[in-house]
Short mmCIF file of C-alpha atoms in Angstrom, two decimals:
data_model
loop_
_atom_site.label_atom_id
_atom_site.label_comp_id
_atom_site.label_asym_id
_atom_site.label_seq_id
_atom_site.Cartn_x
_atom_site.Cartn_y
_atom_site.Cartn_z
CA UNK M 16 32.81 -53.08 55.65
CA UNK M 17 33.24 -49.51 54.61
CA UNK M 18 33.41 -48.34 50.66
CA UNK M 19 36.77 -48.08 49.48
CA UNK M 20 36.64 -44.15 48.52
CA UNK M 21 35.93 -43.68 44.41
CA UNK M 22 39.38 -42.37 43.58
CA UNK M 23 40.87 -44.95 44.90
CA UNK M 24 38.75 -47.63 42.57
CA UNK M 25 39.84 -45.59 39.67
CA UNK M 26 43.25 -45.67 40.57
CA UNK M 27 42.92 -49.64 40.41
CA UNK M 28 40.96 -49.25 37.28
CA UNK M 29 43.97 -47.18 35.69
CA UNK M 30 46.27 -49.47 37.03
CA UNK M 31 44.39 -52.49 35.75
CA UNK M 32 44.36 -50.90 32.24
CA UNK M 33 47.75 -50.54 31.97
CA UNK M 34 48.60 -54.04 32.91
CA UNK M 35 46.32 -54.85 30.10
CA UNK M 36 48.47 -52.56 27.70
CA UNK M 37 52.52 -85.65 34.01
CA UNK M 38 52.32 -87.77 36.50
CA UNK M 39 56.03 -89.03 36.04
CA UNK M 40 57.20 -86.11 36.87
CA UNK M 41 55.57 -85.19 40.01
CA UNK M 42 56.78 -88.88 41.74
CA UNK M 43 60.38 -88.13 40.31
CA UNK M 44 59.70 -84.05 41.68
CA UNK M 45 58.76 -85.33 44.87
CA UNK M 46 61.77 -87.46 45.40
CA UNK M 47 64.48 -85.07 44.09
CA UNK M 48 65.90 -82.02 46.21
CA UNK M 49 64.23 -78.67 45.42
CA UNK M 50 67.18 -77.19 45.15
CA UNK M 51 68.32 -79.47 42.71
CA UNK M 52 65.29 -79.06 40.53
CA UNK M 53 65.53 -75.60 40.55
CA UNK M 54 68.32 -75.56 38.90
CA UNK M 55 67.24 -76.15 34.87
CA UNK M 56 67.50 -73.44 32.60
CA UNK M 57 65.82 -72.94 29.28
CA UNK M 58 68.81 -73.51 26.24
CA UNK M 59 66.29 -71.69 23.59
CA UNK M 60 63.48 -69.75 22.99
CA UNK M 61 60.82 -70.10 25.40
CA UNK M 62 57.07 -70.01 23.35
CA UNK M 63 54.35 -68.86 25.52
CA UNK M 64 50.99 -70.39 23.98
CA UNK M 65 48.20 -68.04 24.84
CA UNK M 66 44.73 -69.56 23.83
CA UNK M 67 42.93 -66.91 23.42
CA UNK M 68 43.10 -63.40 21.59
CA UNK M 69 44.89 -60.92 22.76
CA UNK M 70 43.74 -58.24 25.48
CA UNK M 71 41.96 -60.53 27.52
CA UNK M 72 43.13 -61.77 31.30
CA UNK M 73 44.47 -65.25 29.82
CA UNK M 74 46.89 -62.74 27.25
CA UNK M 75 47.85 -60.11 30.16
CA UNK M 76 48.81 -63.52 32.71
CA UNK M 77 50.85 -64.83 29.87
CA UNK M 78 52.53 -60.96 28.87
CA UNK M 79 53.31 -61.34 32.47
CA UNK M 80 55.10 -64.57 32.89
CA UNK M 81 56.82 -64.16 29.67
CA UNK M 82 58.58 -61.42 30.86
CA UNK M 83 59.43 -62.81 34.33
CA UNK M 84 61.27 -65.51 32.54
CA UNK M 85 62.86 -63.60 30.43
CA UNK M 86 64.04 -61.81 33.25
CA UNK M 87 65.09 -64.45 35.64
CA UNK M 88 66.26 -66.69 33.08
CA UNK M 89 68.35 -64.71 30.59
CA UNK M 90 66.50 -66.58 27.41
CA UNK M 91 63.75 -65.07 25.42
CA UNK M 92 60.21 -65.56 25.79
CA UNK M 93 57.73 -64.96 23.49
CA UNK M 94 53.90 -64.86 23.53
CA UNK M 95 51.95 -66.31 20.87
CA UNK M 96 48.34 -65.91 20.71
CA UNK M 97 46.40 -68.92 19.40
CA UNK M 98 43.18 -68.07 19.77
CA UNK M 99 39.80 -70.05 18.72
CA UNK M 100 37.70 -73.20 19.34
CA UNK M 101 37.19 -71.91 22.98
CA UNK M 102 40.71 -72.28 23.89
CA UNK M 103 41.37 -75.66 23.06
CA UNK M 104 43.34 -74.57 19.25
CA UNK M 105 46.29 -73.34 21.35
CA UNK M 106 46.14 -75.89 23.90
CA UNK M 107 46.33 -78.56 21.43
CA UNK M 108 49.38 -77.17 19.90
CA UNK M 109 51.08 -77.10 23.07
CA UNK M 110 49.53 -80.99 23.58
CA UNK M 111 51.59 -81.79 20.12
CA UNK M 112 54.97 -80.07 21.58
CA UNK M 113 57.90 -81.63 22.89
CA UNK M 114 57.82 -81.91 26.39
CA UNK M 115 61.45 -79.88 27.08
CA UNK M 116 60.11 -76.69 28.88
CA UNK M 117 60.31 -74.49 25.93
CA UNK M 118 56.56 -74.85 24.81
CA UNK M 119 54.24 -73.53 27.82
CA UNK M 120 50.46 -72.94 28.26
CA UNK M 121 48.49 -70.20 29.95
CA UNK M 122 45.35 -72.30 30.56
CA UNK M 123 41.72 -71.15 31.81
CA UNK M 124 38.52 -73.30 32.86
CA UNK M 125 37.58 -73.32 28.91
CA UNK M 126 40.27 -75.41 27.76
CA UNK M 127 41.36 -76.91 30.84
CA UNK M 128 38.31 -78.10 32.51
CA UNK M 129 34.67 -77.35 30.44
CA UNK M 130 35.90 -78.49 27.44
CA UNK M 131 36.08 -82.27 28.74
CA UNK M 132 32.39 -82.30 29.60
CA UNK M 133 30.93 -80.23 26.89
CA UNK M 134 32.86 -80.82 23.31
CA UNK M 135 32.20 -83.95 20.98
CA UNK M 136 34.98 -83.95 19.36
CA UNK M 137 37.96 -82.62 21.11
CA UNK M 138 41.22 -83.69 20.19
CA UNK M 139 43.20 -83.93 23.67
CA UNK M 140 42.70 -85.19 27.04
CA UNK M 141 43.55 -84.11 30.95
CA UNK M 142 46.56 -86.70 30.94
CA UNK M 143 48.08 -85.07 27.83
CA UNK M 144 48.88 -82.07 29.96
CA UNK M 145 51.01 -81.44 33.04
CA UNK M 146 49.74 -78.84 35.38
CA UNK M 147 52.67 -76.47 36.75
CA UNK M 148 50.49 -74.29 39.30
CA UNK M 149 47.27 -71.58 39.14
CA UNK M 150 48.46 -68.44 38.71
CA UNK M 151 45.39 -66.25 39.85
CA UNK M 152 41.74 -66.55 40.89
CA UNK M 153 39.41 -63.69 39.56
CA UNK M 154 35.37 -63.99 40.77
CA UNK M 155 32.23 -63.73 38.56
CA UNK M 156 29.92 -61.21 39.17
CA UNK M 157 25.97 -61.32 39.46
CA UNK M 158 23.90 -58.28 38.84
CA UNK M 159 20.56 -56.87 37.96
CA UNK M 160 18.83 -54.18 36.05
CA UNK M 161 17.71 -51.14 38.44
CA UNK M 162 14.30 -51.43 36.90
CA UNK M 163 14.12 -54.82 38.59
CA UNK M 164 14.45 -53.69 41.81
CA UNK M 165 16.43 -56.75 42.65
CA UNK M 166 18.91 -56.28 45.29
CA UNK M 167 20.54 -59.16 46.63
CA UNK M 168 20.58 -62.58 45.80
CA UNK M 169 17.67 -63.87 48.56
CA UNK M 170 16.18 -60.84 46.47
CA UNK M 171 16.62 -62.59 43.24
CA UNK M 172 15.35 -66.30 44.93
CA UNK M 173 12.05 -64.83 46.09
CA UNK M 174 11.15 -63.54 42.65
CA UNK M 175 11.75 -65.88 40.95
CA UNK M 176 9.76 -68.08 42.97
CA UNK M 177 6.95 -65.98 42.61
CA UNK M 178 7.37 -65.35 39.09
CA UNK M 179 8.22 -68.52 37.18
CA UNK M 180 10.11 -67.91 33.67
CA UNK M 181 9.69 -64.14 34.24
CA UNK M 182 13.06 -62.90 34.09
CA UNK M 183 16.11 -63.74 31.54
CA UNK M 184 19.65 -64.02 32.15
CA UNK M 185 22.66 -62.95 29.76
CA UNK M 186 26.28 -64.54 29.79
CA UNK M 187 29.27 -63.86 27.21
CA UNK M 188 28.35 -67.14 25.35
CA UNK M 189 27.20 -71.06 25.80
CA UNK M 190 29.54 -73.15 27.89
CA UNK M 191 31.04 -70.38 28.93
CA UNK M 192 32.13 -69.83 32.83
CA UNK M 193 29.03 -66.90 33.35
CA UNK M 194 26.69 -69.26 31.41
CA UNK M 195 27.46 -72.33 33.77
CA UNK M 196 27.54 -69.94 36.88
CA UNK M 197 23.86 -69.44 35.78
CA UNK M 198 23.37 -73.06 35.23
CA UNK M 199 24.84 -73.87 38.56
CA UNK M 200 23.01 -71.04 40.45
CA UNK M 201 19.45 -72.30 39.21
CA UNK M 202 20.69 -76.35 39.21
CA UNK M 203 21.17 -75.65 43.37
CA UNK M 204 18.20 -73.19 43.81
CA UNK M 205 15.30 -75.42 41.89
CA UNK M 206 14.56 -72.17 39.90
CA UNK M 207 14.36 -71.21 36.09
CA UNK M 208 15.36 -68.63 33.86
CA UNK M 209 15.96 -68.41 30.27
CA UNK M 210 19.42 -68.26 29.15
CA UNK M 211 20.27 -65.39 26.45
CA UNK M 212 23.33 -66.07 25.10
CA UNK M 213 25.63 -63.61 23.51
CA UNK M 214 28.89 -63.37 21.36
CA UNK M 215 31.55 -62.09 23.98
CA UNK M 216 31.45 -60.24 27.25
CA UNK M 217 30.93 -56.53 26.08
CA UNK M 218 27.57 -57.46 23.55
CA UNK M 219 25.96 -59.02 26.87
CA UNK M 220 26.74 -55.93 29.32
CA UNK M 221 25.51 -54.06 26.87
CA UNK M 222 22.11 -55.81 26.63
CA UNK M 223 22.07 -55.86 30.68
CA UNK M 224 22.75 -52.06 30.35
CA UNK M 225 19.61 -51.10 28.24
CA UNK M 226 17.37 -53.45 30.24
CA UNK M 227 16.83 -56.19 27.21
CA UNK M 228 17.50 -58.68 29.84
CA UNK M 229 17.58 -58.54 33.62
CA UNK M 230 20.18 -60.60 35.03
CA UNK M 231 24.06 -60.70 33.93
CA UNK M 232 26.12 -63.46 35.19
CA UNK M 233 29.70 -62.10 33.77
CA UNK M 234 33.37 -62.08 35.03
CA UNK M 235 34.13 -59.13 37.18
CA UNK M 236 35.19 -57.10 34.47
CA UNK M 237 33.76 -55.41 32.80
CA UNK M 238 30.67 -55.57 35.09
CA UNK M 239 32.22 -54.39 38.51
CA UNK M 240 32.26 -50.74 37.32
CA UNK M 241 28.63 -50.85 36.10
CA UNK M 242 27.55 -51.63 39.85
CA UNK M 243 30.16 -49.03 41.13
CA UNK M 244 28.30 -46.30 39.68
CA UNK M 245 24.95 -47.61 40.12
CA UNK M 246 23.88 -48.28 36.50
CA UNK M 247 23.90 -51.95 37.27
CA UNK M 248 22.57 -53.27 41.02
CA UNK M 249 25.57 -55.77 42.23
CA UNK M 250 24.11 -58.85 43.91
CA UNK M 251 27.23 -61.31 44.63
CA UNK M 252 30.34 -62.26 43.78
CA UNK M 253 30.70 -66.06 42.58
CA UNK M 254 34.01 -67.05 44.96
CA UNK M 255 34.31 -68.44 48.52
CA UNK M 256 35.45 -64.85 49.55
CA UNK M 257 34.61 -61.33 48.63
CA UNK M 258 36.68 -59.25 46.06
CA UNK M 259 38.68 -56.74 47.69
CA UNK M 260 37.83 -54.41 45.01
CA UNK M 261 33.90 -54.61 46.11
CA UNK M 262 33.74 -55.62 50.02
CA UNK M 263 30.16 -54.98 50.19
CA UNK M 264 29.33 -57.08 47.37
CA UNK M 265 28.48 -60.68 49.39
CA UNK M 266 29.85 -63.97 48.58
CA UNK M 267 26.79 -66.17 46.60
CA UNK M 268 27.49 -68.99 48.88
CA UNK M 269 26.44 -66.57 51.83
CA UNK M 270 23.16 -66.22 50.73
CA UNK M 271 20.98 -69.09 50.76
CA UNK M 272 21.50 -72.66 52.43
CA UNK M 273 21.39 -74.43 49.19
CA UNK M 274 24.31 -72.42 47.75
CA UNK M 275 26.95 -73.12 50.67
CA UNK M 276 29.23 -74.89 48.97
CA UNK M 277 29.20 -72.48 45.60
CA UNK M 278 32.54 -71.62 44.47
CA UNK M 279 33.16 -70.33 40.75
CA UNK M 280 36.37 -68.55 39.48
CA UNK M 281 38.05 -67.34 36.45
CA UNK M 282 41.48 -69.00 36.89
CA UNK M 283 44.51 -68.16 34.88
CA UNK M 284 47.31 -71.04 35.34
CA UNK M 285 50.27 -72.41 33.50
CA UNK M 286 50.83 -75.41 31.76
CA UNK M 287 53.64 -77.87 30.43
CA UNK M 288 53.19 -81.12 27.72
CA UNK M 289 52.73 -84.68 29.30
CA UNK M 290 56.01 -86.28 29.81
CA UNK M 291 57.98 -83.16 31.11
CA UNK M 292 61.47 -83.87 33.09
CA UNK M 293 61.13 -83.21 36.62
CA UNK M 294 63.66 -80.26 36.91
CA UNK M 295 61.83 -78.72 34.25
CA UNK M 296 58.57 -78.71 36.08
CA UNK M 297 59.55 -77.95 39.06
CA UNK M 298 61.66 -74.66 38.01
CA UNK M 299 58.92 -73.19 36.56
CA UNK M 300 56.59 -74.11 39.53
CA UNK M 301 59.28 -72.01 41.48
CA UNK M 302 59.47 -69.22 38.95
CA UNK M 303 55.80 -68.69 39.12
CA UNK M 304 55.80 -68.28 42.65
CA UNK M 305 58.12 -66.18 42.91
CA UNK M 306 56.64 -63.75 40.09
CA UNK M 307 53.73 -63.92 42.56
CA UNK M 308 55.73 -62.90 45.25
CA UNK M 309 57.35 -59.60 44.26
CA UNK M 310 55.35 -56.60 45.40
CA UNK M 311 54.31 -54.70 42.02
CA UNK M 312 53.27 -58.14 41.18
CA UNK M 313 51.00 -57.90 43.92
CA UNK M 314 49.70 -54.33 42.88
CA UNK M 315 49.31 -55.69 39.41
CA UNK M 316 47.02 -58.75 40.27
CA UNK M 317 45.09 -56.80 42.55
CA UNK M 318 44.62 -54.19 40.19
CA UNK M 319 42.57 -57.06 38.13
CA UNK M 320 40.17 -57.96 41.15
CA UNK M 321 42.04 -61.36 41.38
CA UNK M 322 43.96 -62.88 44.15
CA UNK M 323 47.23 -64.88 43.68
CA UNK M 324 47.10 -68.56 43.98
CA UNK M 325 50.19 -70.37 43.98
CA UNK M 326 50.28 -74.16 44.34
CA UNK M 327 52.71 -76.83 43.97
CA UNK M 328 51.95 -79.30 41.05
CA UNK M 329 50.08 -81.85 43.06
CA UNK M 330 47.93 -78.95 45.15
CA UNK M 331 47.56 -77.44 41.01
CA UNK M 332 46.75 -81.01 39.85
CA UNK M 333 44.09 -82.00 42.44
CA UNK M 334 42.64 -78.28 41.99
CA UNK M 335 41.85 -79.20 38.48
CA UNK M 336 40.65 -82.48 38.65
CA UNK M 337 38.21 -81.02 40.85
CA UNK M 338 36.83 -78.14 38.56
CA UNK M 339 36.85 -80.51 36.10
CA UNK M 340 34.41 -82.46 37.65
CA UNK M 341 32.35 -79.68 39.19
CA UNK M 342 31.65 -78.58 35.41
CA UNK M 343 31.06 -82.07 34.37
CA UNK M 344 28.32 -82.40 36.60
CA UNK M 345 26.55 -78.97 35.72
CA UNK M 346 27.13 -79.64 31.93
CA UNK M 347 25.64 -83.00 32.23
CA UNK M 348 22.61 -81.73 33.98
CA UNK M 349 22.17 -78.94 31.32
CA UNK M 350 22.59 -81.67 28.14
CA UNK M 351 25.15 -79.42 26.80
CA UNK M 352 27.13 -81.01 24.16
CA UNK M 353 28.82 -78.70 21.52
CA UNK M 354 31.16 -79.10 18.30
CA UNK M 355 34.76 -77.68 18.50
CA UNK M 356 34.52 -74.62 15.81
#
């Protein structure tokens, strides 16, 4: 497919930047009429619990929502940033509140899928949390220091192959999506390299920039511009399709047999307590899709390099129990056990 013309990327870019500015309850959901369940209004404030600082794609998908519901509902909604532990400090406060629809979580793979596999001593399980539906899918990125002369992923296999323990990877920290991208990657391929961890996103691009280490697994931002201007050589993105924003970047899964079924996301979703009614549940499963339906919705999310993903509670459900798993397996492959902080 043809490049996408550069002022047109930068146009996204600006856009993107500004944007940045139980189980009960689905059998009762399933039995009731929608129209019926759609019905339920909030009665007071509604608290958005964001689990993670703010600036970040979990804070913009939760600035968004807010004010959706604010909008179609009539009732104030108000995002609170509860940031630490990887996540799982805000999702445990939402764990401890009532289940009444006023107390909602933006959740993310960290707290809603890796942290089940790779913390000791975390204080909340998957049944202590009702999943309402993904909200968008966003791909990792892979890429390579020019001085490598690395190209492509087959590029990346054949090297490493030939040069055992010769090249280093960076990620945005342990246990972190990029870092168990990595894992996966060299799990499925046989291969090794060493894992250099570092303390957020922007210290490992950084590093990747100057050449300290060759390989970056990272989310697509803030990587994706690095390969647009060449500074960085782009080998894959991590999902089962390519990112609009980078068509000629291939899919990981296209380019070796023993990564076909490779599928790793960044996915931004909401969440309500355990024990939710099932109007509750499903009006909000309705008011997310249809924040994902209006058109400078659209703009906005694609603006990020994501893609919408709507599901119903049960498609939402089933999607998690399945990532969970995925991550358990790669954690418990690596030996990665950590403390909460």
């Amino acid at each position: 497919m043809p490049k996408k013309p550069q002022n047109r990327l930068q146009n996204k870019l600006l856009s993107r930047r500004r944007v940045l500015a139980g189980a009960a309850g689905l059998t009762a959901a399933a039995i009731l009429p929608r129209s019926s369940l759609a019905d339920w209004k909030p009665t007071e404030n509604i608290r958005i619990i964001v689990p993670a600082a703010a600036g970040g794609s979990t804070d913009v998908m939760g600035r968004l929502l807010a004010a959706h519901l604010q909008s179609a509902w009539g009732q104030t909604a108000v995002v609170e940033n509860r940031s630490g532990g990887g996540g799982t400090i805000g999702t445990a406060e939402v764990v401890r509140s009532k289940a009444d629809g006023h107390a909602v979580l933006i959740g993310n793979p960290g707290p809603n899928a890796i942290a089940y596999s790779i913390f000791k001593n975390l204080n909340y399980k998957p049944d202590q949390l009702q999943p309402v539906s993904n909200m968008i899918r966003i791909p990792n990125i892979v890429s390579a220091h020019p001085k490598t002369g690395i190209k492509s992923v087959a590029e990346l296999i054949a090297f490493l192959k030939a040069n055992p323990d010769k090249l280093s990877y960076a990620s945005s920290g342990v246990g972190q999506s990029p870092h168990l991208t990595g894992a996966w990657f060299l799990q499925l391929t046989g291969l090794k390299m060493t894992h250099i961890p570092f303390r957020g996103a922007g210290p490992a691009l950084q590093a990747a920039l100057a050449g300290d280490i060759q390989i970056l697994f990272d989310n697509l931002y803030p990587s994706l511009p690095q390969v647009q201007n060449g500074t960085l050589n782009g080998l894959c993105v991590t999902t089962t399709e390519r990112s609009d924003l980078a068509p000629n970047l291939p899919t990981m899964r296209e380019s070796a047999p023993e990564l076909a079924n490779f599928d790793v996301s960044s996915w931004f979703s909401v969440f309500l307590p355990k024990g939710v009614p099932a109007p509750v549940l499903e009006a909000l499963n309705l008011q997310v899709k249809a924040m994902l339906e209006r058109d400078d919705m659209k703009k906005q999310i694609t603006a990020m390099g994501a893609r919408a993903d709507y599901g119903t509670p049960q498609q939402f459900s089933e999607f998690v129990d399945a990532e969970t798993k995925k991550f358990a397996g790669i954690i418990q492959k690596e030996g990665l056990q950590m403390d909460v902080q």
